[in-house]
Coordinates of C-alpha atoms in Angstrom, one line a residue:
M1 CA 0.0 0.0 0.0
F2 CA 2.8 2.4 0.9
I3 CA 4.7 1.7 -2.3
K4 CA 1.5 2.1 -4.4
T5 CA 0.8 5.5 -2.7
K6 CA 4.3 6.7 -3.5
F7 CA 4.0 5.5 -7.1
N8 CA 0.7 7.4 -7.6
K9 CA 2.3 10.6 -6.3
L10 CA 5.2 10.2 -8.6
H11 CA 2.8 9.4 -11.5
K12 CA 0.9 12.6 -10.8
L13 CA 4.1 14.6 -10.6
V14 CA 5.3 13.3 -14.0
S15 CA 1.8 13.6 -15.5
N16 CA 1.7 17.4 -14.8
S17 CA 3.0 19.1 -17.9
T18 CA 5.1 21.7 -16.0
D19 CA 6.6 19.2 -13.7
K20 CA 7.1 16.9 -16.6
K21 CA 9.4 19.5 -18.3
R22 CA 11.3 20.0 -15.0
V23 CA 11.9 16.3 -14.6
S24 CA 13.0 16.0 -18.2
V25 CA 15.5 18.8 -17.8
L26 CA 16.7 17.2 -14.5
I27 CA 17.2 13.8 -16.2
L28 CA 19.0 15.4 -19.2
F29 CA 21.3 17.3 -16.8
I30 CA 22.1 14.0 -14.9
I31 CA 22.9 12.2 -18.1
V32 CA 25.1 15.1 -19.4
F33 CA 26.9 15.3 -16.0
I34 CA 27.6 11.5 -15.9
F35 CA 28.8 11.5 -19.5
G36 CA 31.0 14.5 -19.0
Y37 CA 32.5 13.1 -15.8
S38 CA 33.2 9.8 -17.5
F39 CA 34.5 11.6 -20.6
H40 CA 37.0 13.4 -18.4
Q41 CA 37.9 10.6 -16.0
E42 CA 38.5 8.0 -18.6
G43 CA 40.5 10.4 -20.7
L44 CA 38.2 10.1 -23.7
Y45 CA 38.9 13.7 -24.9
Q46 CA 42.7 12.8 -24.9
K47 CA 41.9 9.7 -26.9
I48 CA 40.0 11.8 -29.5
E49 CA 42.9 14.3 -29.5
E50 CA 45.5 11.6 -30.1
T51 CA 43.3 9.9 -32.8
I52 CA 43.1 13.2 -34.7
F53 CA 46.8 13.8 -34.2
T54 CA 47.7 10.3 -35.5
W55 CA 45.6 10.9 -38.6
Y56 CA 47.3 14.3 -39.0
L57 CA 50.8 12.8 -38.8
K58 CA 50.1 10.3 -41.5
S59 CA 48.5 12.9 -43.7
I60 CA 51.6 15.1 -43.8
G61 CA 53.8 12.1 -44.5
Y62 CA 55.2 11.3 -41.1
E63 CA 56.1 7.7 -40.6
I64 CA 55.2 6.3 -37.2
D65 CA 57.3 3.5 -35.8
E66 CA 55.9 1.1 -33.2
I67 CA 57.4 -0.4 -30.1
G68 CA 56.0 -2.7 -27.4
L69 CA 56.8 -2.6 -23.7
D70 CA 56.8 -6.0 -21.8
I71 CA 56.4 -5.5 -18.1
K72 CA 55.7 -8.5 -15.8
F73 CA 52.7 -8.2 -13.5
K74 CA 54.8 -7.9 -10.3
E75 CA 56.9 -5.1 -11.8
L76 CA 53.8 -3.4 -13.2
Q77 CA 52.3 -3.4 -9.7
K78 CA 55.3 -1.5 -8.4
L79 CA 54.8 1.2 -10.9
R80 CA 51.1 1.3 -10.1
Y81 CA 51.8 1.6 -6.4
K82 CA 54.2 4.6 -7.2
K83 CA 51.4 6.2 -9.3
D84 CA 48.8 5.7 -6.5
L85 CA 51.2 7.1 -3.9
T86 CA 51.7 10.2 -6.0
F87 CA 47.9 10.8 -6.4
S88 CA 47.3 10.2 -2.7
A89 CA 49.2 13.3 -1.7
K90 CA 46.2 15.6 -2.5
Y91 CA 44.1 13.8 0.2
F92 CA 46.5 15.0 2.8
G93 CA 46.7 18.6 1.7
Y94 CA 49.7 18.3 -0.5
Q95 CA 50.1 18.8 -4.3
A96 CA 50.2 15.6 -6.3
L97 CA 53.7 15.5 -7.8
L98 CA 55.8 12.6 -8.9
F99 CA 59.2 12.2 -7.1
A100 CA 61.1 9.7 -9.0
N101 CA 64.6 8.3 -8.5
D102 CA 66.8 5.4 -9.6
N103 CA 65.3 3.1 -7.0
D104 CA 62.0 3.2 -8.9
Y105 CA 63.3 1.4 -12.0
V106 CA 61.7 -2.0 -12.7
S107 CA 62.8 -4.7 -15.1
G108 CA 61.1 -5.0 -18.5
A109 CA 61.8 -5.3 -22.2
V110 CA 61.3 -3.2 -25.3
E111 CA 60.2 -4.9 -28.5
Y112 CA 60.9 -3.4 -31.9
K113 CA 60.4 -5.1 -35.3
G114 CA 60.4 -8.6 -33.7
K115 CA 63.6 -8.0 -31.6
K116 CA 63.5 -7.7 -27.8
Y117 CA 65.8 -5.4 -25.8
K118 CA 66.2 -5.9 -22.1
A119 CA 65.4 -2.6 -20.3
K120 CA 64.8 -0.8 -17.0
L121 CA 61.7 1.4 -16.8
R122 CA 60.3 3.9 -14.3
L123 CA 57.5 6.5 -14.3
K124 CA 58.4 9.9 -15.5
G125 CA 57.1 13.5 -15.3
D126 CA 56.6 16.1 -12.6
Y127 CA 52.8 16.7 -12.8
V128 CA 50.2 14.0 -12.8
D129 CA 49.1 14.7 -16.3
H130 CA 51.8 12.2 -17.1
L131 CA 50.0 9.5 -15.1
K132 CA 46.4 9.8 -15.9
G133 CA 44.4 6.8 -17.2
K134 CA 46.4 3.9 -18.6
K135 CA 48.7 6.0 -20.6
W136 CA 51.7 6.7 -18.3
S137 CA 54.9 8.4 -19.1
F138 CA 58.1 6.4 -18.8
R139 CA 61.9 6.8 -18.6
V140 CA 63.5 3.9 -20.4
K141 CA 67.1 2.6 -20.1
L142 CA 68.2 -0.2 -22.4
S143 CA 70.5 -2.8 -20.9
N144 CA 73.7 -4.5 -22.2
S145 CA 74.9 -1.3 -24.0
K146 CA 72.1 -1.8 -26.6
S147 CA 70.5 1.1 -28.5
L148 CA 67.2 1.8 -30.2
F149 CA 66.7 4.6 -32.7
G150 CA 70.3 5.4 -31.9
L151 CA 69.5 5.9 -28.2
K152 CA 70.3 4.1 -25.0
K153 CA 68.1 6.2 -22.7
F154 CA 64.9 8.0 -23.6
S155 CA 61.5 9.1 -22.3
I156 CA 58.1 8.5 -23.8
H157 CA 55.1 10.6 -22.9
R158 CA 51.7 11.8 -24.2
P159 CA 52.2 14.1 -27.2
G160 CA 49.9 16.6 -25.6
T161 CA 52.2 17.2 -22.6
R162 CA 54.5 19.0 -25.1
H163 CA 51.8 20.5 -27.4
Y164 CA 52.0 17.7 -30.0
L165 CA 54.0 18.7 -33.1
Y166 CA 55.0 22.1 -31.8
E167 CA 57.7 20.6 -29.6
W168 CA 59.1 18.7 -32.6
I169 CA 59.1 21.9 -34.6
Y170 CA 60.9 23.7 -31.8
T171 CA 63.7 21.0 -31.5
R172 CA 64.1 20.9 -35.3
L173 CA 64.5 24.7 -35.4
L174 CA 67.3 24.4 -32.9
E175 CA 68.8 21.7 -35.2
Y176 CA 68.4 24.0 -38.2
E177 CA 70.3 26.7 -36.4
G178 CA 73.2 24.3 -35.7
L179 CA 72.6 24.1 -31.9
P180 CA 72.9 20.9 -29.9
A181 CA 69.5 19.3 -30.5
I182 CA 67.8 16.3 -29.0
K183 CA 66.1 13.6 -31.0
Y184 CA 62.4 13.8 -30.8
K185 CA 59.9 11.6 -32.6
F186 CA 56.4 10.1 -32.5
I187 CA 55.8 6.3 -32.1
N188 CA 52.9 4.0 -31.4
V189 CA 53.3 2.1 -28.1
S190 CA 51.7 -1.0 -26.6
I191 CA 52.1 -2.4 -23.1
N192 CA 51.8 -6.2 -22.7
G193 CA 50.0 -6.3 -26.0
E194 CA 47.5 -3.5 -25.3
S195 CA 47.8 -0.6 -27.7
L196 CA 48.0 2.8 -26.1
G197 CA 48.3 4.8 -29.3
V198 CA 50.8 7.5 -30.2
Y199 CA 53.5 8.6 -27.8
A200 CA 56.3 11.2 -28.1
L201 CA 59.8 9.8 -27.7
E202 CA 62.4 12.3 -26.3
E203 CA 66.1 11.7 -26.1
H204 CA 67.8 11.9 -22.7
F205 CA 70.9 14.0 -22.0
D206 CA 74.0 11.8 -22.3
K207 CA 77.1 11.1 -24.4
I208 CA 75.1 10.0 -27.4
L209 CA 73.4 13.4 -27.7
V210 CA 76.8 15.1 -27.8
E211 CA 78.1 12.6 -30.4
H212 CA 75.2 12.8 -32.9
N213 CA 75.5 16.6 -32.8
G214 CA 79.1 16.2 -34.0
L215 CA 80.6 17.7 -30.8
R216 CA 83.7 16.8 -28.7
E217 CA 82.8 14.8 -25.6
G218 CA 82.0 17.1 -22.7
P219 CA 79.6 17.1 -19.7
I220 CA 76.0 18.3 -19.8
I221 CA 75.0 20.2 -16.7
K222 CA 71.7 21.3 -15.1
C223 CA 70.4 22.9 -11.9
T224 CA 68.8 20.4 -9.5
E225 CA 65.1 20.8 -8.8
Q226 CA 64.4 18.7 -5.8
H227 CA 63.9 21.6 -3.3
F228 CA 61.8 23.5 -5.8
W229 CA 59.4 20.6 -6.3
A230 CA 59.4 19.8 -2.6
D231 CA 58.4 23.3 -1.8
K232 CA 55.5 23.1 -4.3
W233 CA 54.5 19.7 -2.9
L234 CA 54.3 21.0 0.7
N235 CA 52.7 24.4 -0.2
P236 CA 50.3 23.8 -3.1
D237 CA 48.5 27.2 -2.6
K238 CA 51.7 29.2 -2.1
E239 CA 53.8 30.8 -4.7
V240 CA 57.3 29.3 -4.7
D241 CA 60.2 31.7 -4.2
Q242 CA 61.8 31.0 -7.6
L243 CA 64.7 33.4 -7.3
Y244 CA 65.8 31.8 -4.0
Q245 CA 65.3 28.3 -5.5
Q246 CA 67.4 29.2 -8.5
Q247 CA 70.3 30.6 -6.5
M248 CA 70.3 27.7 -4.0
S249 CA 70.0 24.8 -6.5
E250 CA 73.0 22.6 -7.0
I251 CA 74.7 22.5 -10.4
L252 CA 75.3 18.8 -11.4
P253 CA 76.2 16.8 -14.5
F254 CA 74.1 14.1 -16.0
K255 CA 75.8 10.7 -15.4
Y256 CA 77.3 12.0 -12.2
N257 CA 79.0 8.9 -11.0
K258 CA 80.7 8.2 -14.4
T259 CA 81.7 11.8 -14.7
I260 CA 83.6 12.1 -11.4
E261 CA 85.3 8.7 -11.9
V262 CA 87.2 9.9 -15.0
A263 CA 89.8 12.6 -14.2
T264 CA 89.4 14.6 -17.5
Q265 CA 85.6 14.5 -17.3
K266 CA 85.6 15.5 -13.7
Q267 CA 87.9 18.5 -14.5
Q268 CA 85.6 19.5 -17.3
F269 CA 82.6 19.4 -15.1
I270 CA 84.3 21.5 -12.4
R271 CA 85.1 24.1 -15.1
A272 CA 81.5 24.1 -16.4
K273 CA 80.1 24.4 -12.9
N274 CA 82.4 27.3 -12.0
L275 CA 81.5 29.1 -15.2
Y276 CA 77.7 28.8 -14.6
E277 CA 78.0 29.6 -10.9
A278 CA 80.1 32.7 -11.7
F279 CA 77.3 33.8 -14.1
R280 CA 74.6 33.0 -11.6
Q281 CA 76.3 35.1 -8.9
G282 CA 76.9 38.0 -11.3
K283 CA 80.7 37.6 -11.2
L284 CA 81.1 36.9 -15.0
P285 CA 79.1 38.4 -17.9
P286 CA 77.2 36.0 -20.1
S287 CA 79.5 36.6 -23.0
R288 CA 82.4 35.0 -21.0
V289 CA 80.3 32.0 -20.0
F290 CA 78.2 31.0 -23.0
D291 CA 78.9 30.5 -26.7
V292 CA 77.5 33.9 -27.7
D293 CA 76.4 32.9 -31.2
K294 CA 74.6 29.8 -30.1
M295 CA 73.0 31.5 -27.1
A296 CA 71.8 34.3 -29.4
S297 CA 70.3 31.7 -31.7
F298 CA 68.7 29.8 -28.8
I299 CA 67.0 33.0 -27.6
A300 CA 65.9 34.0 -31.1
V301 CA 64.3 30.6 -31.9
S302 CA 62.6 30.5 -28.5
N303 CA 61.1 33.9 -29.2
L304 CA 60.0 33.0 -32.7
T305 CA 58.2 29.9 -31.4
N306 CA 57.1 31.4 -28.1
S307 CA 59.0 28.6 -26.2
W308 CA 59.1 30.5 -22.9
H309 CA 59.1 27.3 -20.9
A310 CA 62.5 26.3 -22.3
L311 CA 64.0 29.4 -20.8
M312 CA 63.0 28.8 -17.2
W313 CA 66.0 28.1 -15.0
S314 CA 64.7 24.6 -14.0
N315 CA 64.6 23.5 -17.7
L316 CA 67.9 24.8 -18.9
R317 CA 70.5 22.3 -20.0
F318 CA 74.1 23.2 -21.1
Y319 CA 76.8 21.3 -22.9
Y320 CA 80.3 22.3 -21.9
N321 CA 82.4 22.5 -25.0
P322 CA 86.0 21.6 -24.0
V323 CA 87.4 23.2 -27.2
T324 CA 85.9 26.7 -26.7
C325 CA 85.5 26.4 -22.9
R326 CA 82.0 27.8 -23.2
L327 CA 78.5 26.5 -22.4
E328 CA 76.1 25.8 -25.2
P329 CA 72.3 25.6 -24.6
I330 CA 70.3 22.5 -25.3
G331 CA 66.7 23.5 -25.7
F332 CA 63.7 21.3 -24.8
D333 CA 60.2 21.4 -23.2
G334 CA 59.4 24.7 -24.9
F335 CA 55.6 24.4 -24.5
S336 CA 55.3 26.5 -27.7
G337 CA 52.4 26.9 -30.0
R338 CA 50.9 30.3 -29.0
G339 CA 51.3 33.6 -30.6
I340 CA 53.2 36.6 -29.2
N341 CA 52.2 40.2 -29.0
R342 CA 55.6 41.7 -28.5
F343 CA 59.2 40.7 -28.4
S344 CA 60.3 38.8 -25.2
V345 CA 58.4 35.6 -24.9
L346 CA 58.5 35.4 -21.1
P347 CA 55.4 36.2 -19.0
T348 CA 55.8 38.7 -16.3
F349 CA 55.7 36.1 -13.5
I350 CA 58.8 34.4 -15.0
Q351 CA 61.0 37.4 -15.9
P352 CA 62.4 38.2 -12.4
Y353 CA 64.1 34.7 -12.1
S354 CA 64.7 33.8 -15.7
I355 CA 68.0 33.6 -17.5
H356 CA 66.4 36.1 -19.9
N357 CA 66.6 38.8 -17.3
Y358 CA 70.4 38.3 -17.0
L359 CA 71.3 37.9 -20.6
Y360 CA 70.2 41.2 -21.9
K361 CA 72.4 43.1 -19.5
D362 CA 75.4 41.9 -21.5
E363 CA 76.0 44.2 -24.5
I364 CA 77.9 41.6 -26.5
L365 CA 75.3 39.0 -26.2
N366 CA 72.5 41.5 -26.6
S367 CA 74.1 42.7 -29.9
K368 CA 74.4 39.1 -31.2
T369 CA 70.8 38.4 -30.3
T370 CA 69.7 41.5 -32.1
E371 CA 71.7 40.5 -35.2
K372 CA 70.1 37.0 -35.1
L373 CA 66.6 38.4 -34.7
Y374 CA 67.2 40.9 -37.5
E375 CA 68.4 38.1 -39.7
I376 CA 65.3 36.1 -39.0
A377 CA 63.0 39.1 -39.5
N378 CA 64.6 40.2 -42.8
A379 CA 64.9 36.9 -44.7
N380 CA 62.7 34.2 -46.1
Y381 CA 63.4 32.3 -42.9
I382 CA 60.1 30.4 -42.3
D383 CA 59.9 29.1 -45.9
S384 CA 63.6 28.1 -45.8
F385 CA 63.0 26.2 -42.6
F386 CA 60.0 24.2 -43.8
S387 CA 61.9 23.4 -47.0
F388 CA 64.6 22.0 -44.8
L389 CA 62.0 19.8 -43.0
N390 CA 60.7 18.6 -46.3
R391 CA 64.2 17.7 -47.6
K392 CA 65.4 15.9 -44.4
Y393 CA 62.2 14.4 -42.9
S394 CA 59.9 14.3 -46.0
I395 CA 57.3 16.3 -44.1
N396 CA 54.9 18.4 -46.2
F397 CA 52.9 20.9 -44.2
A398 CA 51.2 22.3 -47.2
I399 CA 48.9 19.3 -47.5
I400 CA 46.7 20.2 -44.5
P401 CA 45.2 23.7 -44.9
G402 CA 45.4 26.0 -41.9
F403 CA 41.7 26.6 -41.8
L404 CA 41.2 23.1 -40.2
N405 CA 42.7 24.4 -37.0
R406 CA 40.2 27.2 -36.8
I407 CA 37.0 25.2 -37.5
M408 CA 37.7 22.4 -35.0
P409 CA 35.4 22.5 -31.9
G410 CA 37.0 24.1 -28.9
Q411 CA 40.4 24.8 -27.6
W412 CA 41.2 21.3 -26.5
V413 CA 42.1 20.1 -30.1
R414 CA 43.8 23.3 -31.2
F415 CA 47.4 21.9 -30.8
C416 CA 46.6 18.6 -32.7
F417 CA 47.3 20.4 -36.0
Y418 CA 50.4 22.4 -36.6
N419 CA 49.2 25.8 -37.6
K420 CA 51.8 27.6 -39.7
E421 CA 49.8 30.8 -39.1
T422 CA 51.1 30.9 -35.5
I423 CA 54.8 31.0 -36.4
N424 CA 54.1 33.4 -39.3
H425 CA 52.3 35.7 -36.8
N426 CA 55.3 35.6 -34.5
Y427 CA 57.6 36.2 -37.4
N428 CA 55.6 39.3 -38.4
V429 CA 55.6 40.6 -34.8
L430 CA 59.5 40.4 -34.7
K431 CA 59.7 41.9 -38.2
N432 CA 57.4 44.9 -37.2
H433 CA 59.4 45.3 -34.0
F434 CA 62.4 46.4 -36.1
K435 CA 60.3 48.8 -38.1
N436 CA 58.7 50.8 -35.3
N437 CA 60.2 53.6 -33.3
K438 CA 62.0 52.3 -30.3
I439 CA 62.6 55.2 -27.9
E440 CA 60.5 57.7 -26.0
G441 CA 61.7 61.1 -24.9
F442 CA 60.5 64.2 -23.1
I443 CA 61.9 67.5 -21.8
S444 CA 62.4 67.8 -18.0
V445 CA 62.1 71.4 -16.9
D446 CA 63.7 72.9 -13.8
K447 CA 62.1 76.3 -13.6
K448 CA 63.9 77.3 -10.4
N449 CA 67.3 77.0 -12.0
N450 CA 66.1 77.7 -15.5
L451 CA 67.4 74.4 -16.8
K452 CA 66.0 71.9 -19.4
S453 CA 67.1 68.3 -19.7
L454 CA 66.4 65.8 -22.4
V455 CA 65.2 62.5 -20.9
L456 CA 65.3 59.4 -23.2
K457 CA 63.9 55.9 -22.5
N458 CA 64.7 52.7 -24.4
T459 CA 61.5 50.7 -24.7
T460 CA 63.2 47.6 -26.3
P461 CA 65.4 44.7 -25.1
F462 CA 68.0 45.9 -27.6
C463 CA 70.9 48.4 -27.2
I464 CA 70.1 51.7 -28.9
A465 CA 72.8 54.1 -30.2
I466 CA 71.9 57.8 -30.1
T467 CA 73.8 59.2 -33.1
N468 CA 72.8 62.8 -32.9
I469 CA 70.8 65.3 -30.9
K470 CA 69.7 68.6 -32.5
H471 CA 68.1 71.2 -30.3
N472 CA 66.8 74.4 -32.0
D473 CA 69.1 73.9 -34.9
Y474 CA 72.2 73.3 -32.6
Q475 CA 74.0 70.0 -32.7
T476 CA 74.4 69.0 -29.1
I477 CA 76.5 65.8 -29.0
S478 CA 79.7 64.9 -30.8
K479 CA 79.8 61.1 -30.0
Q480 CA 77.3 58.3 -29.8
I481 CA 75.4 57.8 -26.5
M482 CA 74.5 54.1 -25.8
L483 CA 71.1 53.5 -24.4
K484 CA 70.9 50.1 -22.7
P485 CA 67.8 47.8 -22.9
Y486 CA 64.8 49.3 -21.1
A487 CA 67.1 52.0 -19.6
Q488 CA 66.0 55.6 -19.0
I489 CA 68.7 58.3 -18.9
K490 CA 69.0 62.0 -18.6
A491 CA 70.8 62.4 -22.0
I492 CA 71.9 66.0 -22.0
Q493 CA 71.2 69.5 -20.7
L494 CA 69.6 71.8 -23.2
K495 CA 69.9 75.6 -23.7
S496 CA 66.7 77.3 -22.8
E497 CA 66.6 80.4 -25.0
T498 CA 63.0 80.3 -26.2
E499 CA 59.7 79.0 -24.9
A500 CA 59.1 77.1 -28.2
D501 CA 61.8 74.4 -28.4
K502 CA 62.3 71.7 -31.0
T503 CA 64.5 68.7 -30.3
E504 CA 65.4 66.0 -32.8
V505 CA 67.0 62.7 -31.7
S506 CA 68.6 60.4 -34.3
F507 CA 69.0 56.8 -33.2
K508 CA 69.5 53.2 -34.5
L509 CA 70.0 49.7 -33.3
A510 CA 73.5 49.7 -31.9
S511 CA 74.6 46.3 -33.2
L512 CA 73.5 46.6 -36.8
D513 CA 75.9 48.4 -39.1
G514 CA 73.2 48.7 -41.8
A515 CA 70.4 49.6 -39.5
E516 CA 68.2 52.5 -40.6
I517 CA 68.6 55.7 -38.7
E518 CA 65.3 56.9 -37.2
T519 CA 64.3 60.2 -35.8
L520 CA 62.3 61.1 -32.7
T521 CA 61.0 64.7 -32.7
I522 CA 60.1 66.4 -29.5
I523 CA 58.2 69.7 -29.8
N524 CA 57.6 72.0 -26.8
N525 CA 54.6 74.1 -27.8
Q526 CA 53.6 75.1 -24.3
S527 CA 55.0 75.4 -20.9
L528 CA 53.9 72.4 -18.7
N529 CA 55.1 72.3 -15.1
S530 CA 57.7 69.5 -15.4
S531 CA 57.6 67.9 -18.8
V532 CA 56.0 67.9 -22.2
V533 CA 54.7 65.0 -24.3
A534 CA 57.0 63.6 -26.9
K535 CA 55.8 63.2 -30.5
A536 CA 57.7 60.9 -32.8
K537 CA 57.6 60.7 -36.5
K538 CA 55.1 58.1 -37.8
R539 CA 54.0 57.3 -34.3
S540 CA 52.6 59.0 -31.2
F541 CA 53.6 57.9 -27.7
K542 CA 51.4 57.7 -24.7
N543 CA 50.9 60.8 -22.7
I544 CA 53.1 61.1 -19.6
L545 CA 51.0 61.6 -16.5
L546 CA 51.6 65.1 -15.4
N547 CA 50.6 64.7 -11.7
K548 CA 52.3 65.2 -8.4
N549 CA 53.4 61.6 -8.1
F550 CA 55.1 61.7 -11.5
I551 CA 56.8 65.0 -10.8
N552 CA 58.1 63.7 -7.5
F553 CA 59.4 60.6 -9.2
M554 CA 61.2 62.8 -11.8
K555 CA 62.8 64.8 -9.0
S556 CA 64.0 61.7 -7.2
E557 CA 65.4 60.2 -10.4
F558 CA 67.2 63.3 -11.7

C-alpha cells in the first residue's frame, strides 16, 4: 500500500506538464553530467585528440614507428603503487607530484620489429598529467649497451604534454640553427600487447646526444630541482620563491658517477660548474660564460616559437664545449604553439628569475641576439626552414590547410594540427618590431634654476645608439650615446633660449651596421610644469601623466 501510494504521487508529478518539463531537464542534466564526468575521468577527450593527431601525422607524410613494452605483473604493480602514492598526496593537503629516483626502476623489455631489448623502466614526469588513465609516461634505459633509434636512454610521454607537433618543430628549429638538438619523434606504443596509441619519444641527456650533434665529448649540466618541487608539494597554494630556489639549486652533471670517476671528465665538469656559478652570482658576464652565437640563436628561436618554458632556469641544460671552454644551450620542453604580441616571450611572472633577465644586460650577447633576430626578420626564414624539413624528414605541411585548426570545436584540439599561421604571426611581430620607433623622450624642466634636460627611454630589449641630438638647430652631441635595454637616462642639458623648443633625436639599433637611422622629434609648444609629451615621426607615444606623483618621481630620479 505504501509503495502504491508513493508510485501514484510520482505518477501525478510526471503527468503534470510543467513538472514533466522539469523532470526531463533534470534527467537530461544528470545524463550530461555523468557522460561529462566519464569523458574526463576516462581520458576520452585525450583519446580523441590523439586519434586526430595520429591521422594528421600520417596525412603530412610522417612515418610512425611502433614499439612494445613488456612488463611483468609484479613489476607493473610496483609502478602502479608509485602512481597511486603520487595521487594520494592531494588527500593530505599536498600537491600531487611525482618524485622519481633510480630506486623506482623496474625490469622489463622493449620490442621493436620482432627484436627484444632488455630494459629498466620507471614512471616519468613532474605533474600528474603524465600518469592519468592507462597512458603513463616512462623513462627507459636499455641494458647491455644496446640502443634503439640510436639511443640508450629516452623518455616516452603523451604528445599533448609538449603540445604535440609544436615541440618537434621547436627542436628541429634548434637543429636547423646548428645548436645541440635532442632527437624527438612520435611512435605507437603498446604495453603487454594492449595498444595505447601514439607517444612522443624524447632523447635523454647523455654522451650519445653530444656525439650525434658532432661535438667533442663534454659534460651536460643542469640545476637540481628537488627543493623546488618539494616546496611546491608542501605548499600547493603558495607561490614558490623562484629566485631563491634558482640561486640555491645545485649544479650537477648528467651521469654524475661516471663523470667524477674519470679525471678529465671531472675536471671539465668543475670548469663548467664554475662558469655557470660565476654567471649565476653575477661575477662573470654571459659573453664570457656562454657560446655567444649559439646562445643568441637559442633566444631568437625561443622567441619565434614562443617557447618560454624552455628558458625557465629549471629547464635549462648546457653542454660544456672543452674546445671553446664555453657553455652551449640544449633546448627542450618549450611548451610552444601560441602567438606573441611583442618581443620577449617570457610572461611577467617568469621574468624576475629567468635567464632572460640576466642575458640582456650583456651588450655583447645583446648585440648578437639583435643581429640574429634581425636576420630572421629580414629573410625568407620560415619558408627556408620548412623546405629543410621537407628535404630531411619528407614532411609536407602544405597538405593540410590552416583553416582546419580554426574550425575544430573548442580549444582542446587546437594543438593537434600544426598551424603555420602561428609561427608566421610571431615572425611578423618580430619583423614589425624592427620597423617601429624604439625610444621615448621628453623635456624635463627645472624652472627654479632655468634648466631643461632631455630624458630618453629605451622601450626595447636591444641596445640603442643615439647618433645625434639637435636642439633648436644646434647639434648638441659629438659622439654616440649608448642606451641600454629598457634603460632611462638624462641624456643632455639643453639651452633654454626660447619658450618654443624643438629637439630631434637620431638613433639606430646599436649592433647593426646597416640599420636604418630613425628620428624622434620632441616639440615643446607650451609650458607644462615639469615635462611635455614627446611626439615621434610616424607614431605618437602615450601621454606622460603630469601629476604630483610623476613630478616627485622625476625629481627623485634626476
